[in-house]
Coordinates of C-alpha atoms and ligand atoms in Angstrom, one line a residue:
X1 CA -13.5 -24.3 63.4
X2 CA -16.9 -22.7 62.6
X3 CA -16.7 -24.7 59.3
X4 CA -16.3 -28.2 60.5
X5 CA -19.4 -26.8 62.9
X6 CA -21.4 -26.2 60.3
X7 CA -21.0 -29.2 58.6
X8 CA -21.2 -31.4 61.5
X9 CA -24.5 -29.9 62.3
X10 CA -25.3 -30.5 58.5
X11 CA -24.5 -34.1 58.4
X12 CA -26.3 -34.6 61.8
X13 CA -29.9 -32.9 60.4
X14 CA -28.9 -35.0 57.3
X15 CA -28.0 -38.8 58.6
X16 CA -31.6 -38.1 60.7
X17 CA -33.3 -37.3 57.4
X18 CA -32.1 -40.9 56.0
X19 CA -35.8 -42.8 56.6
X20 CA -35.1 -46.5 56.2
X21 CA -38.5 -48.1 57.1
X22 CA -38.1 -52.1 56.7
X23 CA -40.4 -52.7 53.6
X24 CA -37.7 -50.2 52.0
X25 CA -34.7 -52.0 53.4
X26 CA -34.8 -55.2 51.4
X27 CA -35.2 -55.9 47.5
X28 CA -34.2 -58.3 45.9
X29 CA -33.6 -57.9 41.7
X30 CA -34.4 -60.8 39.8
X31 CA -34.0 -62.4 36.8
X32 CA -32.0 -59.4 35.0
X33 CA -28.6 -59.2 33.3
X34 CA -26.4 -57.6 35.7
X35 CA -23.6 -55.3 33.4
X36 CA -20.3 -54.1 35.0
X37 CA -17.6 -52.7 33.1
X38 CA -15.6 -55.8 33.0
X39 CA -18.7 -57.9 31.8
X40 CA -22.1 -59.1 32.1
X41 CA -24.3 -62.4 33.8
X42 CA -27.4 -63.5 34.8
X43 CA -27.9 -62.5 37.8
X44 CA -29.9 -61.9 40.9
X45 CA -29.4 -58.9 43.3
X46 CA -30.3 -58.8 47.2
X47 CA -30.1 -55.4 48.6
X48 CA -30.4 -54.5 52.3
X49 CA -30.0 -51.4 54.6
X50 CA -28.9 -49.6 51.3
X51 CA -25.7 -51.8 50.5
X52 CA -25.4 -54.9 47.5
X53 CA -25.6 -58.0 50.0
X54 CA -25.2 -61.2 47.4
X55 CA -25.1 -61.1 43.9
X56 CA -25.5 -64.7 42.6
X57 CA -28.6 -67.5 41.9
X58 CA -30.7 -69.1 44.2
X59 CA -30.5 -66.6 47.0
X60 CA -31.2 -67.0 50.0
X61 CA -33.3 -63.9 51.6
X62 CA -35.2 -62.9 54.3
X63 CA -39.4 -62.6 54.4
X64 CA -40.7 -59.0 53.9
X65 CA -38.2 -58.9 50.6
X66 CA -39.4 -56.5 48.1
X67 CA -38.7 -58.6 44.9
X68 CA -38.5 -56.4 41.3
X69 CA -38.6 -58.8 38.3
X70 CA -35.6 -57.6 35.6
X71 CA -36.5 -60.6 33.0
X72 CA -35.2 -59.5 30.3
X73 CA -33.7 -56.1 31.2
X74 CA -30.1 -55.0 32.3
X75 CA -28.9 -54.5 36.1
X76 CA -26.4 -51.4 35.8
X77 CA -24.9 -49.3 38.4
X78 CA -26.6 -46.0 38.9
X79 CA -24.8 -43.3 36.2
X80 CA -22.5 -41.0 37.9
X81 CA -22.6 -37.4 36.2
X82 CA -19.2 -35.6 37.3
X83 CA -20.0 -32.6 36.0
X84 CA -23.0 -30.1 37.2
X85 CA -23.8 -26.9 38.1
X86 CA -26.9 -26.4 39.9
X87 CA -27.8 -23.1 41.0
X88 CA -24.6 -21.7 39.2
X89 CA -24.7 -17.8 39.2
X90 CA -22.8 -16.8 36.2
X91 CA -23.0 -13.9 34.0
X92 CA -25.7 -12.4 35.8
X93 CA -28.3 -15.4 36.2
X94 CA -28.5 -18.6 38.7
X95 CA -29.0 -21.5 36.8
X96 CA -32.2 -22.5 36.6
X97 CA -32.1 -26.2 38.0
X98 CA -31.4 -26.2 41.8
X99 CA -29.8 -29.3 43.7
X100 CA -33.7 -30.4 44.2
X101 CA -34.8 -30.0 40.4
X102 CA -31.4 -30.8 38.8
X103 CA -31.1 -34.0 40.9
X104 CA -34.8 -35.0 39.8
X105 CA -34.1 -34.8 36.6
X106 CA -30.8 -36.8 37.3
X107 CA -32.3 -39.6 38.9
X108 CA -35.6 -39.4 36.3
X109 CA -32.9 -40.5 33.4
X110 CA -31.1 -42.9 35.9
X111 CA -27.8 -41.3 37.2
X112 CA -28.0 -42.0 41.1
X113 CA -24.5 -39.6 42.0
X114 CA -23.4 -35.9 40.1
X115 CA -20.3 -34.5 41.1
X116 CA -21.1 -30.7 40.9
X117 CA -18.5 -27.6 41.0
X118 CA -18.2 -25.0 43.5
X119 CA -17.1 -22.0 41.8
X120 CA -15.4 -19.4 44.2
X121 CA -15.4 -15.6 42.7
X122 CA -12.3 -14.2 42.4
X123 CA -10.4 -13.8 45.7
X124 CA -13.4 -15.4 48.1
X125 CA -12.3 -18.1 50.1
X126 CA -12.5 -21.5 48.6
X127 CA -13.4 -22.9 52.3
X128 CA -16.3 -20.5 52.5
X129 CA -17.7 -21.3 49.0
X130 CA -17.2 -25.2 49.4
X131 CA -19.6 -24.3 52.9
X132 CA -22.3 -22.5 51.0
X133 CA -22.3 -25.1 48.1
X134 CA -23.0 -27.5 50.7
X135 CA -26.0 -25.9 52.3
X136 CA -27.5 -25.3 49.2
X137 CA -27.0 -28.8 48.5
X138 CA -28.0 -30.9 51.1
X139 CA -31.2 -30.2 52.2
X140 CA -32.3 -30.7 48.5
X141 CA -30.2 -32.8 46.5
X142 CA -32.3 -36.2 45.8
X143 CA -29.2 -38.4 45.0
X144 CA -25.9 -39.0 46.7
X145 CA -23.1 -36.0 45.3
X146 CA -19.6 -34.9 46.1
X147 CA -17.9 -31.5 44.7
X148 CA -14.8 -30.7 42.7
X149 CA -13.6 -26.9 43.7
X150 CA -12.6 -24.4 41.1
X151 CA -9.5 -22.1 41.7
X152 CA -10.5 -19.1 39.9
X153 CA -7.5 -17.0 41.9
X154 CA -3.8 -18.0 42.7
X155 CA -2.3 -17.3 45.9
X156 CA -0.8 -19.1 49.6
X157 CA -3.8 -18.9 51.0
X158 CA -5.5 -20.7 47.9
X159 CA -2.7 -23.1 48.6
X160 CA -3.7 -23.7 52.0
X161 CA -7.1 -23.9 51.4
X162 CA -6.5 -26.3 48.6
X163 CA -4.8 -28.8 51.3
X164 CA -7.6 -28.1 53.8
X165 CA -10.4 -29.0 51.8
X166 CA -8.1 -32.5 50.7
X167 CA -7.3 -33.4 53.8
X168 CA -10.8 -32.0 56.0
X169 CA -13.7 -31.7 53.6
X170 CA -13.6 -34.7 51.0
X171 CA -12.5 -33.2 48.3
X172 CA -9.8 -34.5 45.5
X173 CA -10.1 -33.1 42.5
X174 CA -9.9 -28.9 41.4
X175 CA -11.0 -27.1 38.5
X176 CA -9.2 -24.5 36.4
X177 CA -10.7 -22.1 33.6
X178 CA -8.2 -21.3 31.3
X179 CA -10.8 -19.0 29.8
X180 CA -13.8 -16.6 31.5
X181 CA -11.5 -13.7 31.0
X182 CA -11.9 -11.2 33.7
X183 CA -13.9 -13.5 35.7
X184 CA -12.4 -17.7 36.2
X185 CA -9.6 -17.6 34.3
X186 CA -5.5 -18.7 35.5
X187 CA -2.4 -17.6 33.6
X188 CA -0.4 -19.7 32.7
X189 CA 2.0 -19.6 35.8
X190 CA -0.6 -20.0 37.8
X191 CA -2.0 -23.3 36.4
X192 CA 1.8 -24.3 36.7
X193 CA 1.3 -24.2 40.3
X194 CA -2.0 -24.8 40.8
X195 CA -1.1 -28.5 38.8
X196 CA 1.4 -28.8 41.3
X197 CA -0.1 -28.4 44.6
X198 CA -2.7 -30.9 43.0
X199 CA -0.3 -33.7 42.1
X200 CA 1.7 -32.8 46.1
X201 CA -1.5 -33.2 47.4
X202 CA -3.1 -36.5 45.3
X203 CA -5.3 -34.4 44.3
X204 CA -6.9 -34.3 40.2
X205 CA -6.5 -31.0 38.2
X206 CA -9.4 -30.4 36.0
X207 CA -9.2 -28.0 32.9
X208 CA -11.7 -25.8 31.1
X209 CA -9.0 -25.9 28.1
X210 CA -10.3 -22.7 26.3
X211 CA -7.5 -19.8 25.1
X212 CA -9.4 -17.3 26.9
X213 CA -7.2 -14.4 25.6
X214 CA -8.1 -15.3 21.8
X215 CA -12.2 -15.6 22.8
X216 CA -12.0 -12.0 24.1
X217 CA -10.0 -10.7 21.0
X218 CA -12.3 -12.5 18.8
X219 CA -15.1 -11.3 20.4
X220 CA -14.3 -7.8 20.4
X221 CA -13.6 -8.2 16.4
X222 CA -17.0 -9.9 16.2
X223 CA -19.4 -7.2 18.2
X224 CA -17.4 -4.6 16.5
X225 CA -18.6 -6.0 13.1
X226 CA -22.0 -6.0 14.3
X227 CA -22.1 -9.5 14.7
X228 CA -23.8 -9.9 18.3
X229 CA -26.1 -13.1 17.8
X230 CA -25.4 -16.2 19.2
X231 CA -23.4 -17.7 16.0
X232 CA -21.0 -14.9 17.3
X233 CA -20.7 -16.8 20.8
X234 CA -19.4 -20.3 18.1
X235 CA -17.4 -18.0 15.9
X236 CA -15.3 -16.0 18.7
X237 CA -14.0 -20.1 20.2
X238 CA -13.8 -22.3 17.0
X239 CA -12.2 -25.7 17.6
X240 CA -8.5 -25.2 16.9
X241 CA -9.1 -22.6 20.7
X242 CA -10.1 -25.3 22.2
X243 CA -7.1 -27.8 20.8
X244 CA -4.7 -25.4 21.4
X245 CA -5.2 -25.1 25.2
X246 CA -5.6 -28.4 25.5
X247 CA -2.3 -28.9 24.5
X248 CA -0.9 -26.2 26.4
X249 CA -2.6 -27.7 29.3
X250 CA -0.7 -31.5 29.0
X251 CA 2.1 -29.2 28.3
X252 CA 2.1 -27.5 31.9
X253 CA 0.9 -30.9 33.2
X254 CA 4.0 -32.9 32.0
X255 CA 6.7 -30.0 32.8
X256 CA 4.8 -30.4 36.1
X257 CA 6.8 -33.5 36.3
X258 CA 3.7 -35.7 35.2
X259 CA 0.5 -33.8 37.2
X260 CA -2.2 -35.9 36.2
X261 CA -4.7 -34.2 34.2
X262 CA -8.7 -34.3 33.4
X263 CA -9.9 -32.6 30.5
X264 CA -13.5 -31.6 30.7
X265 CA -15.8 -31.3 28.5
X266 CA -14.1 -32.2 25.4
X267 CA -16.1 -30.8 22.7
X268 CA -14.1 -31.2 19.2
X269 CA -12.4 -34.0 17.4
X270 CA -8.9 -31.5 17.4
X271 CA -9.2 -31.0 21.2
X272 CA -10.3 -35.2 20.9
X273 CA -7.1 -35.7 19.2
X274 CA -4.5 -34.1 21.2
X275 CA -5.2 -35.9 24.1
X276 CA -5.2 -39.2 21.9
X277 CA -1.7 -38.1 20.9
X278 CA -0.6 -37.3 24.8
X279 CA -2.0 -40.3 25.9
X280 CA 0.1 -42.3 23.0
X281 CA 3.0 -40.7 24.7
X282 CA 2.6 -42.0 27.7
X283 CA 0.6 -39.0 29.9
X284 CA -1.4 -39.5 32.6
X285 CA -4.6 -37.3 30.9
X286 CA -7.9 -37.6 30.8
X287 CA -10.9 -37.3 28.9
X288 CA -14.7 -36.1 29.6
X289 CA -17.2 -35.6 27.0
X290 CA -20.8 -34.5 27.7
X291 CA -24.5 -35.6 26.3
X292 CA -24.7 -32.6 24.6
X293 CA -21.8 -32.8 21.8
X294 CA -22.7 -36.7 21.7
X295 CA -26.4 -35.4 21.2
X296 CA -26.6 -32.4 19.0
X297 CA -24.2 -30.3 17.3
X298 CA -23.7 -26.5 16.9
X299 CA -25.9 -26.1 13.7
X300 CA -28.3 -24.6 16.0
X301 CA -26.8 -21.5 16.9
X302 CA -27.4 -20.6 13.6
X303 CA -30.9 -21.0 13.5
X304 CA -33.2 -18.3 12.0
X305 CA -35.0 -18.1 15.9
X306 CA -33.1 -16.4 18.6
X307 CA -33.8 -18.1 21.4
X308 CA -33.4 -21.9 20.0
X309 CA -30.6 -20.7 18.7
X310 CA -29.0 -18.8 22.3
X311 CA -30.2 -22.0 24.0
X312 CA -27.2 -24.1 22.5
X313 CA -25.1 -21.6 23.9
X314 CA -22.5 -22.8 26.1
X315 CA -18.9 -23.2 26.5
X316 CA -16.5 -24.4 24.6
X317 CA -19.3 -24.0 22.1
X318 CA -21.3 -27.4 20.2
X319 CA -19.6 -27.6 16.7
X320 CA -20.9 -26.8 13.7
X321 CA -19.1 -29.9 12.2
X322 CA -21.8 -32.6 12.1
X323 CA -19.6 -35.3 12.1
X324 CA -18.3 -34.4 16.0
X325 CA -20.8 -36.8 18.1
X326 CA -19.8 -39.3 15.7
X327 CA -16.2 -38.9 16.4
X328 CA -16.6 -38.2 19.9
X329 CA -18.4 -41.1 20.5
X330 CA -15.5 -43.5 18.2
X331 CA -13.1 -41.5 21.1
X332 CA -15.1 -42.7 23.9
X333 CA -14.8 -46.6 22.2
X334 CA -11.2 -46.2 22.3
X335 CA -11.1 -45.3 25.4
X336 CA -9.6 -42.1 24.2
X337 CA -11.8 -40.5 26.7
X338 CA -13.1 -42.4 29.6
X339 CA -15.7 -40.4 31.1
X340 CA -19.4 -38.6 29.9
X341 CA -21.3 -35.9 32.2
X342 CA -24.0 -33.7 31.4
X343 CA -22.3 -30.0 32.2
X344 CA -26.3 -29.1 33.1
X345 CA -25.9 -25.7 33.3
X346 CA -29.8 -24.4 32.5
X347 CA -31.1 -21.0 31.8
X348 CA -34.5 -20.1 31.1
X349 CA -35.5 -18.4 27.7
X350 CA -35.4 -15.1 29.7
X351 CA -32.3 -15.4 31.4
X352 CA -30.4 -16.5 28.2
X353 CA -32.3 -13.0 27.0
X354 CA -29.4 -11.0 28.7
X355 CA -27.4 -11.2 25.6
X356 CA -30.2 -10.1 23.4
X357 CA -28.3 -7.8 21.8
X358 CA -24.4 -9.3 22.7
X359 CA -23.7 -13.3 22.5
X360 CA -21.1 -12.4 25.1
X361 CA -23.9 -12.0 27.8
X362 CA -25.4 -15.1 26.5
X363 CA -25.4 -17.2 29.9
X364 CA -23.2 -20.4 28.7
X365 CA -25.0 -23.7 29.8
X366 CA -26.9 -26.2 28.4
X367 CA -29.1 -29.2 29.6
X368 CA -27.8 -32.8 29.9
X369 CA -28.2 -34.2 33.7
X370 CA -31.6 -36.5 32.5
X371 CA -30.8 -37.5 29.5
X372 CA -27.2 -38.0 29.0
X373 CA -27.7 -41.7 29.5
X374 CA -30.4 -42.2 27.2
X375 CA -28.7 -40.4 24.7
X376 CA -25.4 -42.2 25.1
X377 CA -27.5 -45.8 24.8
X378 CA -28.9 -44.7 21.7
X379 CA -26.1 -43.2 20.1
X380 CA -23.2 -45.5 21.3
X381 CA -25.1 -49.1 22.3
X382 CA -27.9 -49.2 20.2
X383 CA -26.2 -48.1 17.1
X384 CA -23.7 -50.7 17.8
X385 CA -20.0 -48.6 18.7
X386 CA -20.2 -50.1 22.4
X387 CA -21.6 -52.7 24.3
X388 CA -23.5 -52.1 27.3
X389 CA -20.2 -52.6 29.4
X390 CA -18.1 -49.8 27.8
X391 CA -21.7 -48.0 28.1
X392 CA -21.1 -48.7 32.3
X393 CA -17.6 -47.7 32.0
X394 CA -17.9 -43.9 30.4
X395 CA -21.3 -43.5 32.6
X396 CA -20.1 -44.6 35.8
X397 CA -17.6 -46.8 36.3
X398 CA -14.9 -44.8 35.4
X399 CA -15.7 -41.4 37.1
X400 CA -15.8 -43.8 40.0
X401 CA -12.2 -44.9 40.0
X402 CA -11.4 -41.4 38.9
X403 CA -12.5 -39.6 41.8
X404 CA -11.7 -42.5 44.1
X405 CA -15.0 -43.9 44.8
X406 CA -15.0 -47.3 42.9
X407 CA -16.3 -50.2 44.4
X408 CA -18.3 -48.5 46.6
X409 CA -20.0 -46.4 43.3
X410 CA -19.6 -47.6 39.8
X411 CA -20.3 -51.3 40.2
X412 CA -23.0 -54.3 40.8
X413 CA -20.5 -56.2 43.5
X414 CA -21.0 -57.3 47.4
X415 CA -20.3 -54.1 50.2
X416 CA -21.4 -51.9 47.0
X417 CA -23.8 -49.0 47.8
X418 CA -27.3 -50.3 46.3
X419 CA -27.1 -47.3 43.2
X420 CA -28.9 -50.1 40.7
X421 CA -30.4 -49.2 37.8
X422 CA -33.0 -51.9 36.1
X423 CA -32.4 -50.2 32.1
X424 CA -35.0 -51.4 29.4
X425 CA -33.4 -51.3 26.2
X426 CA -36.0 -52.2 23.9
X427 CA -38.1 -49.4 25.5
X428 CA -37.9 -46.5 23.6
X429 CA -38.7 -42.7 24.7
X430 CA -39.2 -39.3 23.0
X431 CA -37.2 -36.6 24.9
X432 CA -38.7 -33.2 24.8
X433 CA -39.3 -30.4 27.2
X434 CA -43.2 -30.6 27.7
X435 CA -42.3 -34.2 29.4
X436 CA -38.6 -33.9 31.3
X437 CA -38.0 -32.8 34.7
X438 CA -35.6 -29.7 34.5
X439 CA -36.2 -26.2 35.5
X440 CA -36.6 -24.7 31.8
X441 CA -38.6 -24.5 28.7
X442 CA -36.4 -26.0 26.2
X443 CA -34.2 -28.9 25.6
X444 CA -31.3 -29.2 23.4
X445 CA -32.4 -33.1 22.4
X446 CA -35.6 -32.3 21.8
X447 CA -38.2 -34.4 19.3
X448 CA -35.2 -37.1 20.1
X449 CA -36.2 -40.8 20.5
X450 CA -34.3 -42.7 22.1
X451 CA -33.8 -46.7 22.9
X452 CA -33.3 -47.2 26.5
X453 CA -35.3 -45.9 29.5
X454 CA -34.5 -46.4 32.6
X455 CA -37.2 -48.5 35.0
X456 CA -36.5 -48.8 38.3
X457 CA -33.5 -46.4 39.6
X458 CA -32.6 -47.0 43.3
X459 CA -30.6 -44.9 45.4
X460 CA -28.6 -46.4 48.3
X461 CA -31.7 -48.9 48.3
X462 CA -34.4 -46.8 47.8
X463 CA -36.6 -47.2 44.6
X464 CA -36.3 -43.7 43.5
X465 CA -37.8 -44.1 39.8
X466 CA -40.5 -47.1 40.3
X467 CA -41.7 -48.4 37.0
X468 CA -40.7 -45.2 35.4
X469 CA -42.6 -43.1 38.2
X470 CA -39.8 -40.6 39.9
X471 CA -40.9 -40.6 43.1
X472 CA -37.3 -38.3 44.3
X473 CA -36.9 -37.3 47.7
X474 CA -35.8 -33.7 48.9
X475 CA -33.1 -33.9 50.8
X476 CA -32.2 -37.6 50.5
X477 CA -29.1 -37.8 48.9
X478 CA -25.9 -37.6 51.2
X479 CA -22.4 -35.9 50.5
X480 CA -19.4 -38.9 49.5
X481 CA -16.3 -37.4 50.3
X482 CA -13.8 -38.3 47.2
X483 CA -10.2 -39.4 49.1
X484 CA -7.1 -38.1 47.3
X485 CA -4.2 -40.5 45.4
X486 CA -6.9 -42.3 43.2
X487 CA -4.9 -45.8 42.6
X488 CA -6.8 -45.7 38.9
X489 CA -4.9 -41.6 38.4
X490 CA -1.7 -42.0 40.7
X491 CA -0.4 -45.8 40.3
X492 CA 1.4 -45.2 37.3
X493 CA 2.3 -41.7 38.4
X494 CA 3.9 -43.0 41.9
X495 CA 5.6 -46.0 39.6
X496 CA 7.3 -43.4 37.8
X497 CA 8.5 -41.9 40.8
X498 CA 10.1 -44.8 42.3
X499 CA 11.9 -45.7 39.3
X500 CA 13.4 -42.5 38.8
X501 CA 14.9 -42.0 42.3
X502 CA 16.2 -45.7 41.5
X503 CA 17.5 -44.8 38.8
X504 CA 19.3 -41.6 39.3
X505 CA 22.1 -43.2 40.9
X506 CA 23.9 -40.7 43.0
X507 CA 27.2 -38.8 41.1
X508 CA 29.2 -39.6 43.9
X509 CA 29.1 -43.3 43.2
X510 CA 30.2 -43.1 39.1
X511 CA 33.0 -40.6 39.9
X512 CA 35.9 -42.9 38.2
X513 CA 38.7 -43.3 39.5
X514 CA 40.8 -40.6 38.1
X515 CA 38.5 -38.3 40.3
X516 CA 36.8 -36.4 37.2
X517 CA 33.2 -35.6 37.5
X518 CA 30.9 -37.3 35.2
X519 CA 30.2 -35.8 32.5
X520 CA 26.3 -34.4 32.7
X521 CA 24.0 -36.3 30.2
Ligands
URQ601 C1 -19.5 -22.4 33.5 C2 -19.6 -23.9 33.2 C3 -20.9 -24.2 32.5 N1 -21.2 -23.6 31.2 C4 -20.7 -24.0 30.0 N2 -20.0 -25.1 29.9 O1 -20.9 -23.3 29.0 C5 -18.5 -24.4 32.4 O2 -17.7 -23.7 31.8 O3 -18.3 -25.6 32.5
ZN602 ZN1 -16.2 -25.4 31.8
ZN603 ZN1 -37.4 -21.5 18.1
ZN604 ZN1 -19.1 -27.1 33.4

């Protein structure tokens, strides 16, 4: 009760906060190439009270129209990052970008909508973390955002919170570490029935695929050698830790009785390749990769300076394998994985300074959140692996129909919230952290140039980024509840169902007639 209080009076101080003065209400996008997953055209784009009105030629619109000339640039939807954690505490810091800072920076590289994690400590309430995530959130977040939940404890009361948050809080999709030893991290069992409450529910189950019990051992061998700098953190989780939980993780899923599941941040070619192989075999699985391992690679936590090198610290770690963002991004053509986020995580130079002396208490996170789509253009459009649709898809499109937003997100169509983004490709830009909008003093992509910049990037109809000025709100963005049973995750799942209860034809009915029982296949 004093929850749905709380966020009814949240939502009432926040619909008041919407300001829609007229002169904002109406644009209209001309002359661009409008992209959606499924193709591209020349195309115009009218826009009022926040929603796509007519997308076509020759429009018809009314006087006091705000007109943006795209001539010769794209018309995308706004990116959608599903995975963020602003003002995470973990390992003894809060991440340094807060829903107001972290959204900035979102918007600044052209993602309109992050879908950002509330992390429960072991045995809190899910209910009461999913409130304080969202009072942190909306009074500063800039762009719309919804929240996946992470179970970091099993029990019946997780259960029931599990259901409550589905069916009362717009939630769908949960999040399970299978490593953070001692702090996040399910057994086995437990992901067993965490995966099933999900698929009971239509919910998705999300893993941070990770053998946590083989990081702690390694670790402990590690520190115990004196090895305590960050090249320990890369060394105690190399790649086949990562594959290996991965495929215990489709393993749980399919004994589930076909939970479907969503990988994230896939950071290897191994981990890469066992979901290729479940997915050949029919699993419903899949596949996130983030800016960061599409961007840079784990060379750098070997570098000669301490803190560039802790900076690249995160988890599961970038690979020392220079050939990963090439075959991450071949994965993400093959549609092998669907989806890229940023998994911003940022700490400053001195927070990452806790594991000075232990790459253990390194805090793991990285930035991403601005420029994952610029870094995605350049690697995968401009070098020529995608076009600019399959560039929509894996930044938008898809995490829309994943989390059950799509068409209202992830698309240029009629009824469509207004998320545009007008994307100059010739443009080019030089990411570094003297120029980008985060919280912190480095940046992972740093000295990077990239082709495509975003122009314009309007939120729910607002110009938000005007000719490459950020002009971000505080407060702005609203909470989109995500609806469980997904057609794009649970069609083929539900299919399956239905043909196996018409199928098992009861044993009753092929008893023969000398009365034996059938013989059990
Ligand atoms: C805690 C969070 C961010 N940190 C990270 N990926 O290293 C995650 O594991 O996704
Ligand atoms: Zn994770
Ligand atoms: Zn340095
Ligand atoms: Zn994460």
């Amino acid at each position: 009760q004093v929850v749905t209080e709380v966020l009814q009076a949240e939502r009432a101080i926040h619909d008041e906060a919407l300001p829609c003065d007229s002169a904002q209400n109406r644009l209209l996008i001309k002359n661009g190439k409008v992209v959606n997953e499924d193709g591209m055209v020349d195309s115009d784009v009218y826009v009022e009270d926040g929603i796509i009105k007519q997308v076509g030629r020759n429009l018809i619109i009314p006087g006091g129209t705000r007109i943006i000339d795209a001539r010769g640039k794209y018309v995308i939807p706004g990116g959608i990052d599903p995975h963020t954690h602003m003002q995470l505490e973990l390992m003894g810091a809060v991440s340094a970008d807060d829903f107001y800072q972290g959204t900035k920076a979102a918007l600044a590289g052209g993602t309109t909508m992050i879908i950002d994690f509330v992390i429960p400590k072991k045995n809190e309430s899910l209910i009461d973390a999913y409130v304080s995530w969202r009072q942190n959130a909306d009074e500063k977040v800039c762009c719309d955002y919804a929240l996946h939940v992470g179970v970091t404890w099993w029990s019946d009361r997780v259960k029931e919170e599990m259901e409550q948050l589905c069916k009362e809080h717009g939630v769908n999709s949960f999040k399970m570490f299978m490593a953070y030893k001692d702090s996040f991290m399910l057994r086995d069992f437990e992901l067993y029935g965490v995966f099933d409450k999900c698929k009971q529910l239509g919910a998705i189950a999300q893993v941070h695929a990770e053998n946590g019990d083989i990081v702690a051992e390694n670790t402990k061998k590690l520190l115990a050698r004196g090895v305590t700098g960050p090249e320990g953190h890369a060394l105690s989780r190399p790649e086949d830790v990562e594959a290996e939980a991965v495929n215990r993780a489709c393993v749980i899923a399919n004994q589930v009785v076909d939970a479907p599941l969503y990988v994230v941040h896939v950071m290897s070619k191994s981990a890469g390749d066992v979901i290729k192989q479940k997915r050949g075999q029919g699993q419903v699985v899949f596949g996130e990769t983030i800016a960061a391992s599409l961007g840079t690679d784990g060379t750098h936590q070997w570098n000669r300076c301490w803190q560039h090198a802790a900076a690249h610290v995160m988890s599961p770690p970038l690979r020392p394998d220079s050939n990963t963002p090439n075959t991450l991004l071949d994965l993400l053509v093959l549609d092998v994985l669907q989806v890229t986020g940023s998994d911003n995580c940022t700490f400053t130079a001195s927070q990452k300074s806790l594991g000075q002396n232990d790459f253990s208490k390194i805090p793991n996170g990285v930035n991403g959140a601005e420029d994952r789509m610029s870094v995605i253009w350049e690697k995968g459009v401009h070098s020529g692996k995608m076009d600019p649709s399959r560039f929509v898809a894996i930044t938008s499109t898809n995490a829309a129909k994943i989390f059950n937003i799509y068409p209202r997100k992830g698309c240029i169509s009629v009824g469509s919230d207004a998320d545009i983004v007008i994307w100059d490709a010739n443009k080019t830009r030089t990411i570094s952290a003297k120029t980008h909008h985060h919280a912190v003093d480095f940046n992972i992509f740093e000295g990077m140039e990239c082709h495509g910049v975003p122009e314009y990037v309007i939120v729910s109809g607002r110009v938000c980024v005007d000719e490459g000025d950020v002009k971000a709100v505080q407060g702005f963005g609203r909470f989109i509840p995500t609806p469980v049973f997904p057609p794009y995750v649970y069609s083929m799942v539900q299919q399956r169902e239905e043909e196996k209860v018409a199928n098992s034809v009861p044993s009753a009915a092929v008893q023969n007639d000398t009365g034996d029982k059938p013989s059990t296949p």
